C-alpha cells in the first residue's frame, strides 16, 4: 500500500509578503492587485478571510467586503524563489515529488520508513524542516491516495498535520460537503445538489451507472473520489511521472480597456514570450497558437492557427498571434483581455529546411540566453523590443514560469 503526502503552504503569498514586511502580520491582507484594479484575489490572509474574502474573488468585491484591508500587488519572483526552497526540502524526503502549483506538492513517501520513520513522524519532520528552511508554515495531509491526502491537508489548515489511516477514508470523507472533493466547482456542486447530493456520503451511496448517465466520464471519476480513490484529472498519472502539460497559456486583463493597436500588439508580444519560455522549460514545441480576445462588452472570441512545424520560439508564436489579432480585431473596438495559448505540444520541432534551421538555431540560442538572464534577474529583466510597450505586472497564478520540478534538470 502506498503512502502519499499533500503539502500545502498556508496563505503562501501573504506569508512571503509578511517575511519582507513584518508589519503586515495579523492584518487583513489581499495579494493580487490594488483595490481599484481589475483582476482577482490571488491570496488572502486569515484575518481577511474572516470578512468573506477568498481567492479568485474580484479585487473590487474584496474591497467592498473589507475596505480596511491592505492590498498588495504581489512579487512573483519572491514566490518562485521560496517555492524552489520548498521543493529542495521536499526532495530531501522523497525522490518522487510533483509541484501541483507554486505553493503545493504531492509526495510519494512509500518505502522511506527507514530514513524518516512511520508516516506521522515523517510528516512532523518535514513540517519542521520546511519551517526551518523558509520560516513559513505548511499543512500536510497523509493518506493512501493523493485525493484523500489533498482533502486532509485542507482539513488540517492552518499549520497542521492530518493522517487518514488506510481503511478510514469513507468515514473521513462522508460528512464533508461535496465541494471538498478536488475538481468539484460551483457548477458541479449545484448540479449535484439538484439531485439531493450534498455530502460526500450521498455521492458514495449512488450507483456508478446513475453518475455516468448524468455526468458522463466525470461521473465515474466522482464515484471513485467519493470512495477515496485517485480518479480523473491530475490523479490519472503517478507522482513523479511529470507527463507535462497539454497546453500552455497566458492572458492578461487590462486595468483600462484600450483600442491602442501598439499597446495591444505589444501585449501580445509579451504574452508570447511568457508562453515560449514555458515551452522551453518543458522542452516542448507547439503546433498550434490560439488567440483569446475579449472586448469591453465581455464578448469573447478565440481563433487558432497551426504551423507546418512545431515551435518554441517567441518570435514565431508572436507572429502567429499577431496575424490572428489583425484578422479578427474590430478596428477601434476597445479590448478588455488578451490571451495567447500554445497547444498540439510535441517533443521535437520536425523537419526544417537548411535556411530556416540556421535562423531557428540563432533564435534558439538567443532565447536560451534570455531565459538564463531571467532566471538570475527576474522575468522583467529582458524582453523583445516588440513587447516593451506592453509590459504588465505579472499576475500571480498557478502555472508560473520557473516552477520548481518543471524545469529540465531541476530535479537533481
Coordinates of C-alpha atoms in Angstrom, one line a residue:
X1 CA 0.0 0.0 0.0
X2 CA 1.3 3.4 -1.0
X3 CA 1.6 6.5 1.3
X4 CA 1.2 10.0 -0.1
X5 CA 1.7 13.4 1.4
X6 CA 0.0 16.5 0.1
X7 CA 1.9 19.6 1.3
X8 CA 0.1 22.9 1.1
X9 CA 1.7 26.1 2.2
X10 CA -0.5 28.2 4.5
X11 CA -1.6 31.6 2.9
X12 CA 1.7 31.3 0.9
X13 CA 1.7 34.6 -1.0
X14 CA 0.7 36.5 2.1
X15 CA 3.1 34.7 4.3
X16 CA 6.0 35.5 2.0
X17 CA 5.0 39.2 1.9
X18 CA 5.0 39.2 5.7
X19 CA 8.6 38.0 5.7
X20 CA 9.6 41.1 3.9
X21 CA 7.2 43.4 5.7
X22 CA 6.5 42.1 9.3
X23 CA 4.1 45.0 9.8
X24 CA 1.5 43.0 7.7
X25 CA 1.3 40.2 10.3
X26 CA -2.1 39.7 11.8
X27 CA -3.7 42.2 9.5
X28 CA -6.3 41.7 6.7
X29 CA -4.0 41.4 3.6
X30 CA -5.0 40.8 0.0
X31 CA -2.5 39.8 -2.7
X32 CA -3.3 40.2 -6.3
X33 CA -3.5 43.9 -7.1
X34 CA -4.9 47.2 -5.9
X35 CA -8.4 47.7 -4.6
X36 CA -9.5 49.8 -7.6
X37 CA -7.9 47.5 -10.2
X38 CA -9.5 44.8 -12.3
X39 CA -8.4 41.3 -11.6
X40 CA -8.9 38.8 -8.8
X41 CA -7.6 37.9 -5.4
X42 CA -4.6 35.6 -5.5
X43 CA -4.4 35.1 -1.8
X44 CA -5.9 36.5 1.4
X45 CA -4.6 36.4 4.9
X46 CA -6.6 34.5 7.5
X47 CA -7.6 37.9 9.0
X48 CA -9.0 38.9 5.6
X49 CA -10.8 35.6 5.2
X50 CA -12.9 36.4 8.2
X51 CA -14.6 39.1 6.1
X52 CA -15.5 36.5 3.4
X53 CA -12.6 37.3 1.1
X54 CA -11.2 34.3 -0.8
X55 CA -9.0 33.6 -3.8
X56 CA -10.5 34.2 -7.3
X57 CA -12.8 36.9 -5.9
X58 CA -12.8 40.2 -7.8
X59 CA -10.5 42.7 -6.1
X60 CA -13.2 45.3 -6.1
X61 CA -15.6 42.9 -4.3
X62 CA -12.9 42.2 -1.7
X63 CA -12.6 45.9 -1.1
X64 CA -16.3 46.2 -0.5
X65 CA -16.2 43.4 2.0
X66 CA -13.2 44.8 3.8
X67 CA -12.2 48.5 3.0
X68 CA -9.6 48.5 5.6
X69 CA -7.7 45.6 4.0
X70 CA -4.1 46.1 2.8
X71 CA -4.0 45.4 -1.0
X72 CA -0.6 44.2 -2.3
X73 CA 0.4 43.7 -6.0
X74 CA 2.5 40.7 -5.1
X75 CA 6.0 39.7 -6.0
X76 CA 6.1 36.6 -8.2
X77 CA 9.9 36.4 -8.2
X78 CA 9.8 36.1 -4.4
X79 CA 7.2 33.3 -4.6
X80 CA 9.2 31.4 -7.2
X81 CA 12.3 31.7 -5.0
X82 CA 10.5 30.3 -1.9
X83 CA 8.8 27.6 -4.0
X84 CA 12.3 26.4 -5.1
X85 CA 13.4 26.3 -1.5
X86 CA 10.4 24.3 -0.5
X87 CA 11.0 21.9 -3.4
X88 CA 14.5 21.2 -2.3
X89 CA 13.3 20.4 1.2
X90 CA 10.7 18.0 -0.2
X91 CA 13.2 16.3 -2.4
X92 CA 15.3 15.5 0.6
X93 CA 12.4 13.4 1.9
X94 CA 11.4 11.7 -1.3
X95 CA 12.6 11.5 -4.9
X96 CA 9.0 11.4 -6.1
X97 CA 7.7 15.0 -5.8
X98 CA 5.2 16.8 -8.1
X99 CA 4.7 20.5 -7.6
X100 CA 1.0 20.9 -8.4
X101 CA 1.4 24.7 -8.2
X102 CA 3.8 27.2 -6.8
X103 CA 2.6 26.5 -3.2
X104 CA 1.5 22.9 -3.1
X105 CA 3.0 19.5 -3.8
X106 CA 2.3 15.8 -3.9
X107 CA 4.8 13.3 -2.5
X108 CA 5.1 9.6 -2.7
X109 CA 6.9 8.6 0.5
X110 CA 6.3 4.8 0.2
X111 CA 9.4 2.9 1.3
X112 CA 11.1 5.8 3.1
X113 CA 10.3 4.5 6.6
X114 CA 13.9 3.5 7.4
X115 CA 15.0 7.1 6.6
X116 CA 12.2 9.1 8.1
X117 CA 10.2 6.8 10.3
X118 CA 6.4 6.0 10.0
X119 CA 4.2 8.5 8.1
X120 CA 3.2 10.7 11.0
X121 CA 6.7 11.0 12.3
X122 CA 8.0 11.7 8.8
X123 CA 5.3 14.4 8.3
X124 CA 6.3 16.1 11.6
X125 CA 10.0 16.1 10.5
X126 CA 9.0 17.5 7.1
X127 CA 6.8 20.1 8.7
X128 CA 9.8 21.3 10.9
X129 CA 12.2 21.2 8.0
X130 CA 10.0 23.5 5.8
X131 CA 9.6 25.9 8.7
X132 CA 13.4 25.9 9.5
X133 CA 14.4 26.4 5.9
X134 CA 11.8 29.0 4.9
X135 CA 10.2 30.4 8.1
X136 CA 6.9 29.5 6.5
X137 CA 4.1 27.3 7.8
X138 CA 2.5 24.4 5.8
X139 CA -0.2 21.9 6.3
X140 CA 0.3 18.2 5.4
X141 CA -2.3 15.6 4.6
X142 CA -1.3 11.9 4.7
X143 CA -3.3 9.1 3.0
X144 CA -3.1 6.1 0.8
X145 CA -4.3 8.2 -2.1
X146 CA -3.4 11.6 -3.3
X147 CA -7.0 12.7 -3.5
X148 CA -7.6 12.0 0.2
X149 CA -4.2 13.5 1.1
X150 CA -5.2 16.7 -0.6
X151 CA -8.6 16.9 1.3
X152 CA -6.8 16.0 4.5
X153 CA -4.3 18.9 4.2
X154 CA -7.2 21.3 3.6
X155 CA -8.9 20.0 6.8
X156 CA -5.6 20.3 8.7
X157 CA -5.2 24.1 8.0
X158 CA -3.7 26.1 9.3
X159 CA -0.3 24.7 10.2
X160 CA -1.5 21.2 10.9
X161 CA -1.0 17.6 10.0
X162 CA -3.8 15.1 9.4
X163 CA -3.3 11.3 8.7
X164 CA -6.3 9.4 7.3
X165 CA -5.4 5.9 8.2
X166 CA -6.0 3.3 5.5
X167 CA -9.5 1.9 5.7
X168 CA -10.9 5.1 7.2
X169 CA -11.3 7.0 4.0
X170 CA -15.1 6.7 3.8
X171 CA -15.6 7.7 7.4
X172 CA -13.3 10.7 6.9
X173 CA -14.9 11.9 3.6
X174 CA -18.5 11.0 4.2
X175 CA -19.5 14.0 6.4
X176 CA -17.8 16.6 4.2
X177 CA -19.5 18.8 1.7
X178 CA -19.2 17.6 -1.9
X179 CA -17.3 20.7 -2.8
X180 CA -14.4 19.4 -0.7
X181 CA -13.7 16.9 -3.4
X182 CA -10.9 18.2 -5.8
X183 CA -12.4 19.2 -9.1
X184 CA -15.9 19.9 -7.8
X185 CA -16.5 23.6 -8.5
X186 CA -19.6 25.7 -8.1
X187 CA -21.4 24.4 -11.2
X188 CA -20.8 20.8 -10.4
X189 CA -21.8 21.3 -6.8
X190 CA -25.1 23.0 -7.9
X191 CA -25.8 20.1 -10.3
X192 CA -25.2 17.5 -7.6
X193 CA -27.3 19.4 -5.1
X194 CA -30.2 19.4 -7.6
X195 CA -30.2 15.6 -7.2
X196 CA -30.0 15.9 -3.4
X197 CA -26.3 15.2 -3.2
X198 CA -24.8 17.5 -0.6
X199 CA -22.3 15.3 1.3
X200 CA -19.7 13.0 0.0
X201 CA -21.5 10.2 1.7
X202 CA -24.6 11.0 -0.5
X203 CA -22.3 10.7 -3.6
X204 CA -20.7 7.4 -2.4
X205 CA -24.2 5.9 -2.0
X206 CA -25.1 6.4 -5.6
X207 CA -24.8 3.7 -8.3
X208 CA -22.0 4.3 -10.9
X209 CA -24.5 3.9 -13.7
X210 CA -26.5 6.8 -12.4
X211 CA -23.5 9.1 -12.2
X212 CA -22.3 8.0 -15.7
X213 CA -25.8 8.7 -17.1
X214 CA -26.0 12.2 -15.7
X215 CA -22.3 13.3 -15.6
X216 CA -20.5 11.1 -18.2
X217 CA -16.9 10.1 -17.6
X218 CA -16.7 12.8 -14.9
X219 CA -19.4 10.8 -13.0
X220 CA -17.1 7.8 -12.9
X221 CA -14.3 9.9 -11.5
X222 CA -16.7 11.3 -8.9
X223 CA -17.7 7.8 -7.9
X224 CA -14.1 6.9 -7.4
X225 CA -13.2 10.0 -5.5
X226 CA -16.2 9.6 -3.2
X227 CA -14.6 6.3 -2.1
X228 CA -11.2 7.9 -1.6
X229 CA -9.6 6.7 -4.9
X230 CA -7.4 8.7 -7.2
X231 CA -9.5 9.2 -10.3
X232 CA -9.6 11.8 -13.1
X233 CA -7.6 14.8 -14.0
X234 CA -4.4 15.2 -12.0
X235 CA -4.7 11.8 -10.4
X236 CA -4.6 9.8 -13.7
X237 CA -0.8 9.7 -13.6
X238 CA 1.7 8.8 -10.8
X239 CA 3.7 11.2 -8.7
X240 CA 7.0 11.9 -10.5
X241 CA 5.8 10.9 -13.9
X242 CA 5.7 14.6 -15.0
X243 CA 3.8 13.9 -18.2
X244 CA 3.9 17.6 -19.0
X245 CA 1.0 20.0 -19.9
X246 CA -1.5 19.5 -22.7
X247 CA -1.4 23.3 -23.5
X248 CA 0.3 26.4 -22.2
X249 CA -1.3 29.8 -22.0
X250 CA -1.0 33.2 -20.5
X251 CA -3.5 36.1 -20.5
X252 CA -3.9 39.5 -19.0
X253 CA -6.8 41.8 -18.2
X254 CA -6.1 45.5 -18.9
X255 CA -6.6 47.9 -16.0
X256 CA -8.3 50.1 -18.5
X257 CA -9.9 48.9 -21.8
X258 CA -7.8 50.0 -24.7
X259 CA -8.1 50.3 -28.5
X260 CA -4.5 51.4 -28.9
X261 CA -3.1 49.0 -31.5
X262 CA 0.5 49.4 -30.4
X263 CA -0.3 48.6 -26.8
X264 CA -2.4 45.6 -27.9
X265 CA 0.2 44.1 -30.2
X266 CA 3.0 44.8 -27.7
X267 CA 1.0 43.0 -25.1
X268 CA 0.6 40.0 -27.4
X269 CA 4.4 40.0 -27.8
X270 CA 4.9 39.9 -24.0
X271 CA 2.3 37.1 -23.7
X272 CA 4.0 35.2 -26.5
X273 CA 7.4 35.5 -24.6
X274 CA 5.8 34.0 -21.5
X275 CA 4.3 31.1 -23.4
X276 CA 7.6 30.5 -25.3
X277 CA 9.6 30.5 -22.0
X278 CA 7.3 27.8 -20.5
X279 CA 7.5 25.7 -23.7
X280 CA 11.3 25.7 -23.4
X281 CA 11.1 24.9 -19.7
X282 CA 9.1 21.8 -20.5
X283 CA 11.3 21.0 -23.6
X284 CA 8.1 21.1 -25.8
X285 CA 7.2 22.6 -29.1
X286 CA 3.8 23.8 -30.2
X287 CA 1.9 23.1 -33.4
X288 CA -0.9 25.5 -32.8
X289 CA -1.3 29.0 -31.4
X290 CA -4.6 30.4 -30.2
X291 CA -5.6 34.0 -29.6
X292 CA -8.2 34.9 -27.0
X293 CA -9.7 38.4 -27.4
X294 CA -12.3 39.8 -25.1
X295 CA -14.0 43.2 -25.8
X296 CA -15.3 45.7 -23.3
X297 CA -18.8 44.3 -23.6
X298 CA -17.3 40.9 -22.4
X299 CA -18.0 39.3 -25.8
X300 CA -15.1 36.9 -26.4
X301 CA -13.6 35.2 -29.5
X302 CA -10.9 32.6 -29.8
X303 CA -9.1 31.9 -33.1
X304 CA -6.3 29.5 -33.8
X305 CA -3.8 28.8 -36.5
X306 CA -1.3 25.9 -37.0
X307 CA 2.4 25.8 -38.1
X308 CA 3.8 23.5 -40.7
X309 CA 6.4 22.6 -38.0
X310 CA 6.3 22.8 -34.2
X311 CA 8.0 25.7 -32.5
X312 CA 9.0 27.1 -29.1
X313 CA 10.3 30.4 -30.4
X314 CA 8.7 33.6 -29.0
X315 CA 9.0 35.3 -32.4
X316 CA 7.1 32.7 -34.3
X317 CA 4.4 32.4 -31.6
X318 CA 4.1 36.2 -31.6
X319 CA 3.8 36.4 -35.4
X320 CA 1.0 33.8 -35.4
X321 CA -0.8 35.6 -32.5
X322 CA -0.5 39.0 -34.2
X323 CA -1.8 37.7 -37.5
X324 CA -4.8 36.3 -35.8
X325 CA -5.3 39.5 -34.0
X326 CA -5.1 41.6 -37.1
X327 CA -7.6 39.4 -38.9
X328 CA -10.1 39.3 -36.1
X329 CA -9.9 42.6 -34.1
X330 CA -12.7 45.0 -34.8
X331 CA -10.8 48.2 -35.6
X332 CA -11.1 50.8 -32.8
X333 CA -13.1 48.4 -30.6
X334 CA -11.8 48.6 -27.0
X335 CA -10.3 45.4 -25.6
X336 CA -10.5 44.2 -22.0
X337 CA -8.4 41.0 -22.2
X338 CA -5.9 39.3 -24.4
X339 CA -4.5 35.8 -24.2
X340 CA -2.1 33.5 -26.1
X341 CA -2.2 29.7 -25.9
X342 CA 0.1 27.1 -27.4
X343 CA -1.2 23.5 -28.0
X344 CA -0.5 20.5 -30.1
X345 CA 2.6 20.0 -28.0
X346 CA 5.4 17.8 -29.2
X347 CA 8.9 16.9 -28.0
X348 CA 10.5 17.9 -31.3
X349 CA 10.0 20.7 -33.9
X350 CA 10.1 18.5 -37.0
X351 CA 12.0 18.9 -40.3
X352 CA 13.2 22.4 -41.3
X353 CA 14.9 23.4 -44.5
X354 CA 18.6 24.4 -44.2
X355 CA 18.0 28.2 -44.3
X356 CA 15.2 28.0 -41.7
X357 CA 17.2 25.7 -39.5
X358 CA 20.1 28.1 -39.3
X359 CA 17.9 31.0 -38.4
X360 CA 16.0 28.9 -35.9
X361 CA 19.2 27.9 -34.2
X362 CA 20.3 31.5 -33.8
X363 CA 17.0 32.4 -32.3
X364 CA 17.1 29.4 -30.0
X365 CA 20.5 30.4 -28.7
X366 CA 19.2 34.0 -28.1
X367 CA 16.1 32.9 -26.2
X368 CA 18.1 30.4 -24.1
X369 CA 20.4 33.2 -23.1
X370 CA 17.4 35.4 -22.3
X371 CA 16.0 32.6 -20.1
X372 CA 19.2 32.4 -18.1
X373 CA 19.1 36.2 -17.6
X374 CA 15.5 35.9 -16.4
X375 CA 16.4 33.1 -14.1
X376 CA 19.0 35.3 -12.4
X377 CA 17.5 38.7 -12.6
X378 CA 13.7 38.2 -12.9
X379 CA 11.1 37.8 -15.6
X380 CA 11.1 41.5 -16.5
X381 CA 14.9 41.8 -16.8
X382 CA 14.9 41.3 -20.6
X383 CA 12.3 41.4 -23.4
X384 CA 11.8 41.6 -27.1
X385 CA 11.6 45.1 -28.4
X386 CA 8.1 44.4 -29.6
X387 CA 7.0 43.7 -26.1
X388 CA 8.4 46.7 -24.3
X389 CA 5.3 48.9 -24.5
X390 CA 3.1 46.0 -23.5
X391 CA 4.9 45.3 -20.2
X392 CA 2.4 44.5 -17.4
X393 CA 2.8 43.3 -13.9
X394 CA 2.8 39.5 -13.9
X395 CA -0.3 38.1 -12.3
X396 CA 0.1 35.5 -9.5
X397 CA -1.3 32.3 -10.9
X398 CA -0.9 28.5 -10.7
X399 CA 1.3 27.9 -13.7
X400 CA 4.1 30.4 -13.4
X401 CA 7.3 30.3 -15.3
X402 CA 10.2 28.9 -13.3
X403 CA 8.0 26.4 -11.3
X404 CA 10.4 24.1 -9.5
X405 CA 10.3 20.5 -10.7
X406 CA 9.0 21.5 -14.1
X407 CA 12.3 23.0 -15.4
X408 CA 14.5 20.3 -17.1
X409 CA 17.4 19.4 -14.9
X410 CA 16.0 21.0 -11.7
X411 CA 15.0 17.6 -10.2
X412 CA 18.6 16.9 -9.2

